[in-house]
Each structure stands twice: as structure tokens, then as C-alpha cells.
Amino acid sequence: MAFAPELRTHAQKVCSLYKQAMRQIESYYGQRNVVRYHQVILRSRFDANKCVSDPKDQRRLYWVGEHELFLTKHPLPIAKFATSVGIAGGVAYQRVIEPPDWVVDYWHPLEKAQYPEYFQTREIRKCEYIAKWYKGEMM
């Protein structure tokens, strides 16, 4: 198995750590003003160390931050959004299915009567589409 080094810069790692910490604060505190208060405190903690230029100190601070994030991890985080993509995504990913256009053709006349301009324009465009199809312009 080949070893591949991580290709993220230190700044990218710190930004990722900051974002994870922000999401964790959202998990712990429900009220918006309380969340904002703790996020401002977190930002000041990050800003206090932004001028550190020694790479060893930078790595040490990053590891300390990761360790603190791990120790204070919320048991039921809410940071996963319902429509997130991927394996660790949300529970509602691709749940909203948009019906195809032909479904509207089977609406009841009383339902169609609620949107007369739309269905009038739709019928005109359907006729134009069918005419183009038979002329061979759609291929």
C-alpha cells in the first residue's frame, strides 16, 4: 500500500478545524444569540494565534485544537444538513422527486381550470413541439 501525503496546506486545515468547531457550537447551543456569542469567542481564540509564524508552534496549536474538538464532541451533532450529498450526507438527499412533464396531462379539468394561462400556453407549445418532431427538426 502506497503512502500518500496529505495535500492540504496548514491554512486549509485550520479553516476546516474552525468550521468544525463552529458547527459543534451550533450543536450545543440552540438559541441564535447564545450561538453567536460562543462563535465570537471562538473566533477571538483563533485570531489570537494567527500571527504565529513558527511551523512547530503552528502544528502544536493545530493538534491542540483538534484534541479539544475531539474531547468536546457533541453526542448528537446537528451539523449534517438534511439534503447533504454523499455517504455521510443527510437523510433527505434526493427525496424530493420532481414529476415528469407528462404527469400534468393527466390532471383533472377542474385542476387545470385553476391555471388557464399556463395550460393554454402549454398546449400551444406541445403542438409546436409535435410539429417540429414530425418535420425531423428534433433529431
mmCIF file of C-alpha atoms in Angstrom:
data_model
loop_
_atom_site.group_PDB
_atom_site.id
_atom_site.type_symbol
_atom_site.label_atom_id
_atom_site.label_comp_id
_atom_site.label_asym_id
_atom_site.label_seq_id
_atom_site.Cartn_x
_atom_site.Cartn_y
_atom_site.Cartn_z
ATOM 1 C CA MET A 1 0.000 0.000 0.000
ATOM 2 C CA ALA A 2 1.479 3.313 -1.056
ATOM 3 C CA PHE A 3 1.715 6.210 1.341
ATOM 4 C CA ALA A 4 0.243 9.437 0.030
ATOM 5 C CA PRO A 5 0.939 12.655 1.925
ATOM 6 C CA GLU A 6 -1.939 14.944 2.755
ATOM 7 C CA LEU A 7 -2.149 17.663 0.147
ATOM 8 C CA ARG A 8 -3.853 20.313 2.238
ATOM 9 C CA THR A 9 -1.973 23.357 3.428
ATOM 10 C CA HIS A 10 -1.834 24.358 7.070
ATOM 11 C CA ALA A 11 -4.220 27.243 6.386
ATOM 12 C CA GLN A 12 -6.755 24.863 4.836
ATOM 13 C CA LYS A 13 -6.516 22.546 7.825
ATOM 14 C CA VAL A 14 -7.035 25.441 10.241
ATOM 15 C CA CYS A 15 -10.052 26.675 8.256
ATOM 16 C CA SER A 16 -11.529 23.178 8.344
ATOM 17 C CA LEU A 17 -10.940 22.950 12.100
ATOM 18 C CA TYR A 18 -12.569 26.355 12.566
ATOM 19 C CA LYS A 19 -15.625 25.323 10.571
ATOM 20 C CA GLN A 20 -15.976 22.068 12.501
ATOM 21 C CA ALA A 21 -15.761 23.975 15.780
ATOM 22 C CA MET A 22 -18.419 26.414 14.569
ATOM 23 C CA ARG A 23 -20.748 23.543 13.680
ATOM 24 C CA GLN A 24 -20.125 21.955 17.045
ATOM 25 C CA ILE A 25 -21.118 25.166 18.797
ATOM 26 C CA GLU A 26 -24.358 25.133 16.784
ATOM 27 C CA SER A 27 -24.965 21.593 18.054
ATOM 28 C CA TYR A 28 -24.521 22.544 21.701
ATOM 29 C CA TYR A 29 -26.495 25.780 21.871
ATOM 30 C CA GLY A 30 -29.961 26.156 20.434
ATOM 31 C CA GLN A 31 -30.640 29.868 20.739
ATOM 32 C CA ARG A 32 -29.253 32.046 17.997
ATOM 33 C CA ASN A 33 -27.850 34.781 20.235
ATOM 34 C CA VAL A 34 -26.103 32.258 22.508
ATOM 35 C CA VAL A 35 -24.622 30.509 19.477
ATOM 36 C CA ARG A 36 -23.363 33.800 18.105
ATOM 37 C CA TYR A 37 -21.784 34.728 21.452
ATOM 38 C CA HIS A 38 -19.799 31.484 21.595
ATOM 39 C CA GLN A 39 -18.831 31.765 17.932
ATOM 40 C CA VAL A 40 -17.388 35.231 18.554
ATOM 41 C CA ILE A 41 -15.360 33.846 21.467
ATOM 42 C CA LEU A 42 -14.108 31.014 19.252
ATOM 43 C CA ARG A 43 -13.133 33.472 16.528
ATOM 44 C CA SER A 44 -11.159 35.544 19.019
ATOM 45 C CA ARG A 45 -9.300 32.399 20.129
ATOM 46 C CA PHE A 46 -8.339 31.661 16.530
ATOM 47 C CA ASP A 47 -7.392 35.290 15.856
ATOM 48 C CA ALA A 48 -5.133 35.361 18.922
ATOM 49 C CA ASN A 49 -2.874 32.770 17.271
ATOM 50 C CA LYS A 50 -2.996 33.895 13.655
ATOM 51 C CA CYS A 51 0.374 35.675 13.850
ATOM 52 C CA VAL A 52 2.275 32.555 14.925
ATOM 53 C CA SER A 53 4.926 32.021 12.263
ATOM 54 C CA ASP A 54 6.938 29.100 13.622
ATOM 55 C CA PRO A 55 5.796 25.881 11.863
ATOM 56 C CA LYS A 56 6.306 23.788 15.005
ATOM 57 C CA ASP A 57 4.118 26.102 17.053
ATOM 58 C CA GLN A 58 1.524 26.154 14.268
ATOM 59 C CA ARG A 59 1.353 22.351 14.220
ATOM 60 C CA ARG A 60 1.227 22.183 18.019
ATOM 61 C CA LEU A 61 -1.650 24.672 18.136
ATOM 62 C CA TYR A 62 -3.479 22.772 15.403
ATOM 63 C CA TRP A 63 -3.078 19.464 17.253
ATOM 64 C CA VAL A 64 -4.249 21.066 20.499
ATOM 65 C CA GLY A 65 -7.299 22.441 18.682
ATOM 66 C CA GLU A 66 -8.091 19.063 17.139
ATOM 67 C CA HIS A 67 -7.723 17.370 20.510
ATOM 68 C CA GLU A 68 -10.005 19.917 22.185
ATOM 69 C CA LEU A 69 -12.561 19.488 19.417
ATOM 70 C CA PHE A 70 -12.424 15.719 19.909
ATOM 71 C CA LEU A 71 -12.830 15.979 23.687
ATOM 72 C CA THR A 72 -15.814 18.312 23.439
ATOM 73 C CA LYS A 73 -17.534 16.471 20.599
ATOM 74 C CA HIS A 74 -21.315 16.622 20.834
ATOM 75 C CA PRO A 75 -23.003 13.193 21.161
ATOM 76 C CA LEU A 76 -25.774 14.101 18.709
ATOM 77 C CA PRO A 77 -24.411 16.669 16.266
ATOM 78 C CA ILE A 78 -26.882 18.556 14.113
ATOM 79 C CA ALA A 79 -24.266 19.690 11.621
ATOM 80 C CA LYS A 80 -25.434 17.225 8.976
ATOM 81 C CA PHE A 81 -27.905 19.001 6.779
ATOM 82 C CA ALA A 82 -30.941 17.125 5.573
ATOM 83 C CA THR A 83 -30.097 17.457 1.887
ATOM 84 C CA SER A 84 -26.331 16.862 2.126
ATOM 85 C CA VAL A 85 -24.720 14.715 -0.562
ATOM 86 C CA GLY A 86 -22.568 11.641 -0.033
ATOM 87 C CA ILE A 87 -22.218 8.722 2.320
ATOM 88 C CA ALA A 88 -22.206 10.907 5.417
ATOM 89 C CA GLY A 89 -24.948 13.046 3.941
ATOM 90 C CA GLY A 90 -28.367 13.889 5.150
ATOM 91 C CA VAL A 91 -31.435 11.728 5.407
ATOM 92 C CA ALA A 92 -33.414 13.711 2.848
ATOM 93 C CA TYR A 93 -30.898 13.603 -0.015
ATOM 94 C CA GLN A 94 -32.803 13.154 -3.309
ATOM 95 C CA ARG A 95 -36.109 12.672 -1.530
ATOM 96 C CA VAL A 96 -37.869 15.430 -3.446
ATOM 97 C CA ILE A 97 -38.685 13.904 -6.793
ATOM 98 C CA GLU A 98 -39.827 16.260 -9.495
ATOM 99 C CA PRO A 99 -42.512 14.582 -11.568
ATOM 100 C CA PRO A 100 -42.029 14.437 -15.326
ATOM 101 C CA ASP A 101 -43.900 16.846 -17.573
ATOM 102 C CA TRP A 102 -46.384 14.291 -18.895
ATOM 103 C CA VAL A 103 -47.978 13.953 -15.438
ATOM 104 C CA VAL A 104 -49.656 17.340 -15.940
ATOM 105 C CA ASP A 105 -51.529 15.898 -18.932
ATOM 106 C CA TYR A 106 -53.491 13.652 -16.565
ATOM 107 C CA TRP A 107 -54.720 16.428 -14.303
ATOM 108 C CA HIS A 108 -58.475 16.701 -13.835
ATOM 109 C CA PRO A 109 -60.147 19.524 -15.838
ATOM 110 C CA LEU A 110 -61.087 21.297 -12.602
ATOM 111 C CA GLU A 111 -57.401 21.327 -11.587
ATOM 112 C CA LYS A 112 -56.429 22.668 -14.990
ATOM 113 C CA ALA A 113 -59.091 25.387 -14.703
ATOM 114 C CA GLN A 114 -57.148 26.930 -11.822
ATOM 115 C CA TYR A 115 -54.263 27.823 -14.187
ATOM 116 C CA PRO A 116 -55.875 28.712 -17.535
ATOM 117 C CA GLU A 117 -52.998 30.816 -18.974
ATOM 118 C CA TYR A 118 -50.400 28.164 -18.189
ATOM 119 C CA PHE A 119 -52.339 25.337 -19.818
ATOM 120 C CA GLN A 120 -53.258 27.427 -22.838
ATOM 121 C CA THR A 121 -49.575 28.249 -23.442
ATOM 122 C CA ARG A 122 -48.623 24.650 -22.719
ATOM 123 C CA GLU A 123 -50.999 23.280 -25.345
ATOM 124 C CA ILE A 124 -49.607 25.704 -27.952
ATOM 125 C CA ARG A 125 -46.032 24.668 -27.156
ATOM 126 C CA LYS A 126 -46.936 20.971 -27.231
ATOM 127 C CA CYS A 127 -48.406 21.380 -30.727
ATOM 128 C CA GLU A 128 -45.275 23.239 -31.871
ATOM 129 C CA TYR A 129 -43.064 20.522 -30.431
ATOM 130 C CA ILE A 130 -45.027 17.735 -32.131
ATOM 131 C CA ALA A 131 -44.923 19.612 -35.461
ATOM 132 C CA LYS A 132 -41.141 20.015 -35.197
ATOM 133 C CA TRP A 133 -40.785 16.345 -34.311
ATOM 134 C CA TYR A 134 -42.643 15.220 -37.432
ATOM 135 C CA LYS A 135 -40.610 17.593 -39.624
ATOM 136 C CA GLY A 136 -37.438 15.963 -38.335
ATOM 137 C CA GLU A 137 -36.018 19.096 -36.697
ATOM 138 C CA MET A 138 -35.813 17.460 -33.261
ATOM 139 C CA MET A 139 -33.259 14.863 -34.281
#
